[in-house]
Coordinates of C-alpha atoms in Angstrom, one line a residue:
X1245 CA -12.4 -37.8 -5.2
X1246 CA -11.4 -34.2 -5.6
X1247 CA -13.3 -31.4 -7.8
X1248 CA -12.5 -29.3 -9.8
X1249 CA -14.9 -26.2 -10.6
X1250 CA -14.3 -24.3 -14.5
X1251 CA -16.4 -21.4 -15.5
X1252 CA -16.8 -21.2 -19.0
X1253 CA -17.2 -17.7 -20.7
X1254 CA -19.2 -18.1 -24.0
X1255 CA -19.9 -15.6 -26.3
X1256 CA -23.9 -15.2 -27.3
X1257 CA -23.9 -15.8 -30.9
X1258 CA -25.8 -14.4 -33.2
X1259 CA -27.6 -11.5 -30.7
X1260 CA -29.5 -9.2 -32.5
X1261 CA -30.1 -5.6 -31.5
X1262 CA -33.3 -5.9 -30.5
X1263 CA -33.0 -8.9 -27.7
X1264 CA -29.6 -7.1 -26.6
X1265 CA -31.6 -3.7 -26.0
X1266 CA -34.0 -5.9 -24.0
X1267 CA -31.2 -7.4 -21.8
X1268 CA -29.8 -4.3 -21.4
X1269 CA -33.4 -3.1 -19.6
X1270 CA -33.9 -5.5 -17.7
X1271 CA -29.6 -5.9 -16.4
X1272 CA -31.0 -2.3 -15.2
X1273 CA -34.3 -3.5 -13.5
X1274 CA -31.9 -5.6 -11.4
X1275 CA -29.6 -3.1 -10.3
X1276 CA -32.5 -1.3 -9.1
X1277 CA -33.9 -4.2 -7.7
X1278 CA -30.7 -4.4 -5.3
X1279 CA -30.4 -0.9 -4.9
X1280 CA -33.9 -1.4 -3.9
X1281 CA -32.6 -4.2 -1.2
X1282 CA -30.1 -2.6 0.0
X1283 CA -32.1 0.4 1.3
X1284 CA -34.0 -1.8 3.5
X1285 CA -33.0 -2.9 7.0
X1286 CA -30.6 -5.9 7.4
X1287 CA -33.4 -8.0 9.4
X1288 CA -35.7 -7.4 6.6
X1289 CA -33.7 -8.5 4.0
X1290 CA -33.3 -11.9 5.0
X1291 CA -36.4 -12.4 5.4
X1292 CA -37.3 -11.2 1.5
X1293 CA -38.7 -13.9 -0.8
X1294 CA -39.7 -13.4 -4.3
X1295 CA -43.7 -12.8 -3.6
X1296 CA -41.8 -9.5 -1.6
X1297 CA -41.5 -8.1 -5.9
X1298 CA -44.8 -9.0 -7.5
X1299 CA -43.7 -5.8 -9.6
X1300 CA -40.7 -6.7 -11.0
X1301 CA -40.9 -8.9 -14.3
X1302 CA -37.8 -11.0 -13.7
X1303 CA -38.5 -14.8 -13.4
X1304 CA -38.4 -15.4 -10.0
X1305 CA -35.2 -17.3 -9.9
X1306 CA -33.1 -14.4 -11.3
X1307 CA -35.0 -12.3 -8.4
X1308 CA -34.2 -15.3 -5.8
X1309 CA -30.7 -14.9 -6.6
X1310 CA -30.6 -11.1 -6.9
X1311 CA -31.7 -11.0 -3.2
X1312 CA -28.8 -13.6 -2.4
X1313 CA -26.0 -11.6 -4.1
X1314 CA -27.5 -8.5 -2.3
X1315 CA -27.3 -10.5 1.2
X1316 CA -23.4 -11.5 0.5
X1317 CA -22.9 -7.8 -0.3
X1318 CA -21.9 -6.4 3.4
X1319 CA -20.1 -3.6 2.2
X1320 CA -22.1 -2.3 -0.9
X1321 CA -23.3 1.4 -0.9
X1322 CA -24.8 1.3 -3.8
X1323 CA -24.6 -1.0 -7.0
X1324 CA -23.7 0.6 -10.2
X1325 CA -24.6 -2.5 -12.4
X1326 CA -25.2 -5.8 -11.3
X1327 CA -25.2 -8.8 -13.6
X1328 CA -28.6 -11.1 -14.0
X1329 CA -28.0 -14.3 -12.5
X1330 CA -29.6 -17.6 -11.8
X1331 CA -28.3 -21.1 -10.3
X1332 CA -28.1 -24.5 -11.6
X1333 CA -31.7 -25.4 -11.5
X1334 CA -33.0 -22.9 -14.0
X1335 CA -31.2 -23.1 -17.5
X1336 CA -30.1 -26.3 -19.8
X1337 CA -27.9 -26.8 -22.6
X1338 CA -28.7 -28.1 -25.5
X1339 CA -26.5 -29.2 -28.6
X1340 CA -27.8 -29.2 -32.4
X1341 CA -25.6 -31.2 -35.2
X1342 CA -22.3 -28.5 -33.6
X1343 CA -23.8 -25.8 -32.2
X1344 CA -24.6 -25.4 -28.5
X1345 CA -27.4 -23.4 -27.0
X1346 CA -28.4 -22.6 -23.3
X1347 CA -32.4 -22.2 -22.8
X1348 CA -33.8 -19.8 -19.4
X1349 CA -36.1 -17.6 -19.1
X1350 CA -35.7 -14.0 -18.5
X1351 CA -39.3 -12.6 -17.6
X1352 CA -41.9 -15.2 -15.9
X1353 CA -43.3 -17.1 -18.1
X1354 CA -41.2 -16.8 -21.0
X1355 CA -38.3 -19.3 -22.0
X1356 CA -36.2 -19.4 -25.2
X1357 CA -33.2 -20.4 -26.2
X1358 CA -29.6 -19.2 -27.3
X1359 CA -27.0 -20.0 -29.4
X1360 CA -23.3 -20.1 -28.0
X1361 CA -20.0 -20.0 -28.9
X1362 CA -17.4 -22.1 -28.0
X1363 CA -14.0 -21.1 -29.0
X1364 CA -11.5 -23.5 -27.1
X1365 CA -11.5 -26.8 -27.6
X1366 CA -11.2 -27.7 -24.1
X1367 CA -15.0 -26.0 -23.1
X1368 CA -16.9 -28.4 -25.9
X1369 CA -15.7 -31.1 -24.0
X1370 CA -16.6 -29.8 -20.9
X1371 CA -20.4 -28.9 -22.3
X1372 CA -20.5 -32.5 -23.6
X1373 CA -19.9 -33.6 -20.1
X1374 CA -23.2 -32.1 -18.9
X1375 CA -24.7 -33.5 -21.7
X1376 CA -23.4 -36.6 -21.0
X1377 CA -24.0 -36.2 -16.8
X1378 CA -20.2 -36.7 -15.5
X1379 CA -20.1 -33.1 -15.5
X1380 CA -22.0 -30.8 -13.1
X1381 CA -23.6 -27.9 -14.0
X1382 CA -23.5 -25.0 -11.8
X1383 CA -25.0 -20.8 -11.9
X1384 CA -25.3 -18.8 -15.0
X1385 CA -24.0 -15.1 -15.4
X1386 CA -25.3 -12.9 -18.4
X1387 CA -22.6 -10.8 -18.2
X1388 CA -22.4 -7.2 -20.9
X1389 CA -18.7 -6.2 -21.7
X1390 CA -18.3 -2.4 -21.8
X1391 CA -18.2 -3.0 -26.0
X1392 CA -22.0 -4.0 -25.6
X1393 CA -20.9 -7.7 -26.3
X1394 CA -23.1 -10.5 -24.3
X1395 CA -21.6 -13.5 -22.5
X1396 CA -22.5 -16.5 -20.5
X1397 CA -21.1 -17.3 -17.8
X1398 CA -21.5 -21.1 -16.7
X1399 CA -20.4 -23.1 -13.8
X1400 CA -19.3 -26.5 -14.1
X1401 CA -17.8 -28.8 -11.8
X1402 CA -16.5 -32.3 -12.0
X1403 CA -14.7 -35.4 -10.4
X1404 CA -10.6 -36.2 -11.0
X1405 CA -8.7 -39.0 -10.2
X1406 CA -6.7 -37.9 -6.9
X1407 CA -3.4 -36.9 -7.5
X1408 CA -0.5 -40.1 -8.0
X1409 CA 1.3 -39.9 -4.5
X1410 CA 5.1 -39.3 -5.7
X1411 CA 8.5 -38.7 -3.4
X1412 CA 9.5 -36.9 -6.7
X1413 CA 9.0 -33.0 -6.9
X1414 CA 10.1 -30.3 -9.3
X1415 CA 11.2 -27.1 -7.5
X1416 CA 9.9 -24.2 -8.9
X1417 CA 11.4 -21.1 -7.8
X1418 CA 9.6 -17.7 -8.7
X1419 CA 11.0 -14.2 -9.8
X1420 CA 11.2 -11.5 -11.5
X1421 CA 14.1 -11.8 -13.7
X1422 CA 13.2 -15.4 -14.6
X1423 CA 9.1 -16.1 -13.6
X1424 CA 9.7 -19.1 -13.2
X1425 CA 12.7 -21.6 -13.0
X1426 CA 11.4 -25.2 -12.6
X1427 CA 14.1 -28.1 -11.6
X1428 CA 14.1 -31.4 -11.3
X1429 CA 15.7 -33.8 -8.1
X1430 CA 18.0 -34.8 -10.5
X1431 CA 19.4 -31.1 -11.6
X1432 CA 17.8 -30.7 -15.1
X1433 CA 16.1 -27.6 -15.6
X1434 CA 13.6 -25.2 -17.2
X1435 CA 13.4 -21.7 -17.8
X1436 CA 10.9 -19.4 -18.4
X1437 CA 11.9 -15.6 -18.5
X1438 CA 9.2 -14.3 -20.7
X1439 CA 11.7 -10.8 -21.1
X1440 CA 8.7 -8.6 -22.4
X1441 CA 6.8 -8.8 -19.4
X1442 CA 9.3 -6.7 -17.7
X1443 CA 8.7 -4.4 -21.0
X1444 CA 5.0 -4.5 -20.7
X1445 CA 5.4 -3.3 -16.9
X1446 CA 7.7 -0.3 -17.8
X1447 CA 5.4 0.6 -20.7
X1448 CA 2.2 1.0 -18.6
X1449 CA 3.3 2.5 -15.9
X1450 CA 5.2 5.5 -18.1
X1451 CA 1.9 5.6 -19.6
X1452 CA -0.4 6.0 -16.2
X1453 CA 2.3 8.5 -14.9
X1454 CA 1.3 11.0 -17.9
X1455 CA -2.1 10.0 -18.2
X1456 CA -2.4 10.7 -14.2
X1457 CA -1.0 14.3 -14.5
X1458 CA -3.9 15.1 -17.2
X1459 CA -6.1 13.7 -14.6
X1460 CA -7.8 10.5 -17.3
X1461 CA -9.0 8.2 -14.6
X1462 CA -10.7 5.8 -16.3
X1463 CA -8.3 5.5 -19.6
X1464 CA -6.2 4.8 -16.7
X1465 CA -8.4 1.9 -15.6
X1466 CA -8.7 0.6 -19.3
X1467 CA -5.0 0.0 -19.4
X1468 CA -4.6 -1.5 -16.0
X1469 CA -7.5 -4.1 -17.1
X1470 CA -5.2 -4.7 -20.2
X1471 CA -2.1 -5.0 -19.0
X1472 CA -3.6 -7.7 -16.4
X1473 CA -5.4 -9.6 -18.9
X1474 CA -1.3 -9.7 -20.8
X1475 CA -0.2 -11.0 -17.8
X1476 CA -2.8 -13.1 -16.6
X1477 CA -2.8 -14.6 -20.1
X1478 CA 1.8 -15.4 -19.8
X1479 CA 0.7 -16.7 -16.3
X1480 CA -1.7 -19.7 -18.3
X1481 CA 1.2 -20.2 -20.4
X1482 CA 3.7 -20.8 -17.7
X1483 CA 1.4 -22.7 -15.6
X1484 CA 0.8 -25.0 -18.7
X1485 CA 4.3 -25.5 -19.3
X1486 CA 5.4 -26.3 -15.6
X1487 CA 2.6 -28.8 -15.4
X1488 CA 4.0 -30.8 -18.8
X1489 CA 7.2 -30.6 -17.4
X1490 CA 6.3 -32.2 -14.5
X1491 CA 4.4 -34.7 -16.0
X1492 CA 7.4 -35.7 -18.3
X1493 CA 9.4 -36.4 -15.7
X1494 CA 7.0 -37.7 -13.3
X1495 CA 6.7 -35.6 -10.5
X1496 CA 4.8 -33.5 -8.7
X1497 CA 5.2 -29.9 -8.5
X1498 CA 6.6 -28.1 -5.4
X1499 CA 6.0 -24.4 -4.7
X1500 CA 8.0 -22.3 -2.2
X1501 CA 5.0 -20.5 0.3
X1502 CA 5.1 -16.7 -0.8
X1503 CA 2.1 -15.6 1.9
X1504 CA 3.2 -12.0 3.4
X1505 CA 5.9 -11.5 0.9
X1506 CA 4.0 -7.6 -0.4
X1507 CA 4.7 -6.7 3.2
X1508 CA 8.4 -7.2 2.9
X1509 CA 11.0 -4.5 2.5
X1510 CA 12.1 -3.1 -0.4
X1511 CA 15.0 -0.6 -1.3
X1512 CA 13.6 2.1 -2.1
X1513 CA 15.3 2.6 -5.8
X1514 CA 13.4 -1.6 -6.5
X1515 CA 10.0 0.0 -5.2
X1516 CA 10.1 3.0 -7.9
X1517 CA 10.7 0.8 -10.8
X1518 CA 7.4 -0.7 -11.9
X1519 CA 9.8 -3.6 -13.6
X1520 CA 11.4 -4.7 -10.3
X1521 CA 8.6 -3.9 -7.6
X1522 CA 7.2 -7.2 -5.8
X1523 CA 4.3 -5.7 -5.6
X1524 CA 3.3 -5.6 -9.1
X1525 CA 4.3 -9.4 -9.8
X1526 CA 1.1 -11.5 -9.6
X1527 CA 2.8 -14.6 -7.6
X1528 CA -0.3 -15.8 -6.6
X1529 CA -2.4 -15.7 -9.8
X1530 CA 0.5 -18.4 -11.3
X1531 CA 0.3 -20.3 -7.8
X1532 CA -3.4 -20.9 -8.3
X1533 CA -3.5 -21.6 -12.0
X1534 CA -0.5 -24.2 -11.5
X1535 CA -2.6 -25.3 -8.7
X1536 CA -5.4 -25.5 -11.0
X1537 CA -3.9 -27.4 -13.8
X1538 CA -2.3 -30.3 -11.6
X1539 CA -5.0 -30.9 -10.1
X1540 CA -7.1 -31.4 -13.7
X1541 CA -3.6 -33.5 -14.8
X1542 CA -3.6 -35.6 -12.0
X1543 CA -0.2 -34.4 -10.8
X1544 CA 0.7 -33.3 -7.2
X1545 CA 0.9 -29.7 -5.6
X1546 CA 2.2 -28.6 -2.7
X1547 CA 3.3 -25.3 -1.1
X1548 CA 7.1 -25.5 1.2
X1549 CA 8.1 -22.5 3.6
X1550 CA 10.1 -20.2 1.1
X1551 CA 12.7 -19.4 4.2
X1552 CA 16.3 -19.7 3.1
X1553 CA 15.3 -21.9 0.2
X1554 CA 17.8 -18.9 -2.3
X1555 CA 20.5 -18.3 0.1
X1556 CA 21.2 -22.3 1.6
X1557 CA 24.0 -24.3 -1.3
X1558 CA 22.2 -27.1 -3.2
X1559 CA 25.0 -29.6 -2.0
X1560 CA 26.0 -29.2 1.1
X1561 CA 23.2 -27.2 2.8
X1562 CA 25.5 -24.0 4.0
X1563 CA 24.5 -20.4 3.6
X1564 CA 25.6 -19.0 0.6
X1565 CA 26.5 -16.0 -0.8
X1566 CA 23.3 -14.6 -4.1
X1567 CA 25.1 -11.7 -6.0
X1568 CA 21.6 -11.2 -8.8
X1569 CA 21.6 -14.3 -10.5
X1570 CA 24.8 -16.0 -9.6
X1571 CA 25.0 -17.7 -6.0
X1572 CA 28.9 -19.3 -4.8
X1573 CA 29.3 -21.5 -1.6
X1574 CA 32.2 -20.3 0.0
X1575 CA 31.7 -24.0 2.5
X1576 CA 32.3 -27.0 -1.0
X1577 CA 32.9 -24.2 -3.5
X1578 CA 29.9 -25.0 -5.3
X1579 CA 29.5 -21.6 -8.5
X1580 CA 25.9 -21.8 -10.3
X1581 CA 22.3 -20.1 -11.1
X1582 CA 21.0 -18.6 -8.2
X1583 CA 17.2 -19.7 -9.4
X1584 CA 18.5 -23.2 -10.1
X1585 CA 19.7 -23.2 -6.8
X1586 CA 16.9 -21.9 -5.0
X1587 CA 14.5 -24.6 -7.5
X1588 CA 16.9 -28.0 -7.0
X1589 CA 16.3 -27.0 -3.2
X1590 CA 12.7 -27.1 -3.7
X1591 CA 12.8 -30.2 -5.5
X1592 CA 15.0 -31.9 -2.7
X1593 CA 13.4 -30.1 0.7
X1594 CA 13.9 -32.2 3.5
X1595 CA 11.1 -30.5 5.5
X1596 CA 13.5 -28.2 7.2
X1597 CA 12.7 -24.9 8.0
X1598 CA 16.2 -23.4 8.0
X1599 CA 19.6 -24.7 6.7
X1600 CA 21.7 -27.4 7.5
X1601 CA 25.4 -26.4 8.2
X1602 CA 27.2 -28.1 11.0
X1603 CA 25.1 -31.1 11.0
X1604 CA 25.6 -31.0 6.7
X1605 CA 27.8 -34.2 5.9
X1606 CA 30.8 -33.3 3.5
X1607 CA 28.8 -35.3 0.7
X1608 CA 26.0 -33.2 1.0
X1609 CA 22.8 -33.4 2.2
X1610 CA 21.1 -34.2 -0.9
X1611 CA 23.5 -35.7 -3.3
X1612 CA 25.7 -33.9 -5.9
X1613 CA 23.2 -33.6 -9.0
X1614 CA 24.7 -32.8 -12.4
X1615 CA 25.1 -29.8 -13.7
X1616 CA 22.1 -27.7 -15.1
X1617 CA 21.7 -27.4 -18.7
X1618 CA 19.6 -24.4 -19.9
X1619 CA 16.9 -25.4 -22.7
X1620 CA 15.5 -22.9 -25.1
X1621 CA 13.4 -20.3 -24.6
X1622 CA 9.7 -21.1 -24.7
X1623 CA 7.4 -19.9 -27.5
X1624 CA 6.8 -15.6 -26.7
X1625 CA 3.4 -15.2 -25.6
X1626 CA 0.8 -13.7 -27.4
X1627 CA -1.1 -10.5 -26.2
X1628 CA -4.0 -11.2 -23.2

């Protein structure tokens, strides 16, 4: 059976000062314990083991994993702050009456517990699981935001049911005007534009433009980290909604193959507007995360070659003509959508890696599916 690995960000509740000061300390003994690694020969390192740093007070399974972090690091100069963390072996989770609490031990010798919180409803049932042993706990990360708020970081891993095998597939065809425009084998069709994303992209990158000339790096970096977290966050809500979609119409979910598309030409007058450059669209991130979610919904993904799958006529398979978002067949005559097109292909791909023309019977190659009907507009999402 395939699984699938979550990790669950939990807010430490209740920290007090004190104990926060303290993790703070020893978050730095770490650093300089790997700065401390990392200026020793390669040969040497693999051979360090925790009796190697009798002097550091870390338990010896945060040190353990310290030197394995350090290890995967090939191309670290120097670490400016590196996050305490252990594997599965070395903290549990506990659950009093509602409230959940992980148990390690920092410094040797010395184990205590903490409170967490859990604020989706979708991670208690996942922390249940461990309790319960279908669920699989993996490594904790103590993790500081730059507010001074603590988090833990858990793994946790567990078996689904394999995907149902289906001949049914909704195309979903990504872009920038409409993110995503799923469609069904049989025409019907979903849109989801999410207009203040385009917004959002315009508005930053005005921003870093002035904010570059009076040379504020790192409020630069701050927005960047925000304006992905906006984005990341309308990319869970998309992902969400394609996978219901599919499941209400019992299919699984077909995904034209995108790999290599930052390296294709753009005019330049697309590549100077923030709103219409490729390269700021986060194609993948919405690939994975639909990825992720059919897999946890039991509904099939796959990836198709993306090669004529906008510019080839839903009906009769002959090159078309895409003017922005209208596309016309000057073989059958066929006038619609240019992303419903590009998605009902999707749905319907034969497993052909360019058009059909000559060998295209009059009928069409994959029936005449009825006309698309646009629904409404999903709910706006929300900041990130």
């Amino acid at each position: 059976m395939p699984t699938q690995t979550l990790t669950l960000k939990l807010p430490l509740l209740n920290l007090n000062r004190v104990k926060a000061e303290e993790w703070s300390r020893l978050e730095r003994v770490n650093t300089d314990l790997a700065n401390r690694i990392l200026g020793m020969p390669k040969a040497e390192r693999r051979k360090l083991t925790t009796a190697s740093f009798g002097d550091v007070e870390l338990g010896s399974a945060w040190v353990n994993q310290t030197i394995r972090n350090v290890n995967k690091s090939k191309k670290v100069r120097a670490f400016k702050r590196l996050p305490l963390e252990t594997n599965n072996q070395n903290w549990t989770l506990h659950k009093v009456g509602d409230t959940y609490s992980i148990g390690f031990g920092l410094l040797r010798g010395v184990k205590k517990r903490v409170p967490v919180e859990v604020h989706q409803a979708n991670h208690g049932a996942v922390l249940d699981g461990i309790l319960a042993g279908t669920h699989k706990q993996g490594s904790i990360k103590l993790v500081r935001s730059k507010k001074g708020f603590w988090y833990a970081c858990i793994s946790v891993s567990w078996e689904v049911p394999e995907p149902i095998a289906t001949t049914r597939f909704i195309g979903v065809d990504r872009g920038q005007n409409h993110l995503a425009v799923a469609v069904t084998p049989e025409g019907r069709s979903l849109f989801l534009s999410f207009k203040q994303v385009r917004h959002v992209r315009r508005h930053y990158a005005a921003k870093r433009r002035r904010l570059q000339k009076a040379g504020k790096h790192k409020t630069i970096k701050r927005l960047e980290q925000k304006e992905q977290r906006t984005i990341r966050h309308v990319n869970h809500i998309i992902s969400k909604k394609l996978v219901a979609f599919a499941q209400e119409h019992d299919c699984g979910i077909r995904m034209e193959d995108l790999s290599g598309i930052r390296q294709s030409r753009q005019r330049k007058s697309t590549k100077s507007k923030a709103e219409q450059n490729r390269d700021f669209w986060p194609y993948y991130d919405l690939e994975t995360k639909t990825a992720y979610k059919a897999l946890g919904a039991g509904v099939t993904f796959e990836k198709v070659p993306a090669a004529y799958t906008s510019k080839t006529c839903r009906k009769c398979g002959a090159i078309g003509v895409r003017n922005r978002h209208s596309f016309k067949c000057e073989r059958c005559g066929y006038q619609g959508h240019a992303d419903h097109n590009a998605g009902s292909n999707l749905a319907n791909w034969l497993g052909l890696s360019c058009p059909v023309v000559l060998q295209a019977p009059q009928g069409g190659v994959h029936g005449t599916p009825p006309s698309w009907v646009r629904p409404n507009q999903p709910e706006r999402a929300g900041k990130g």
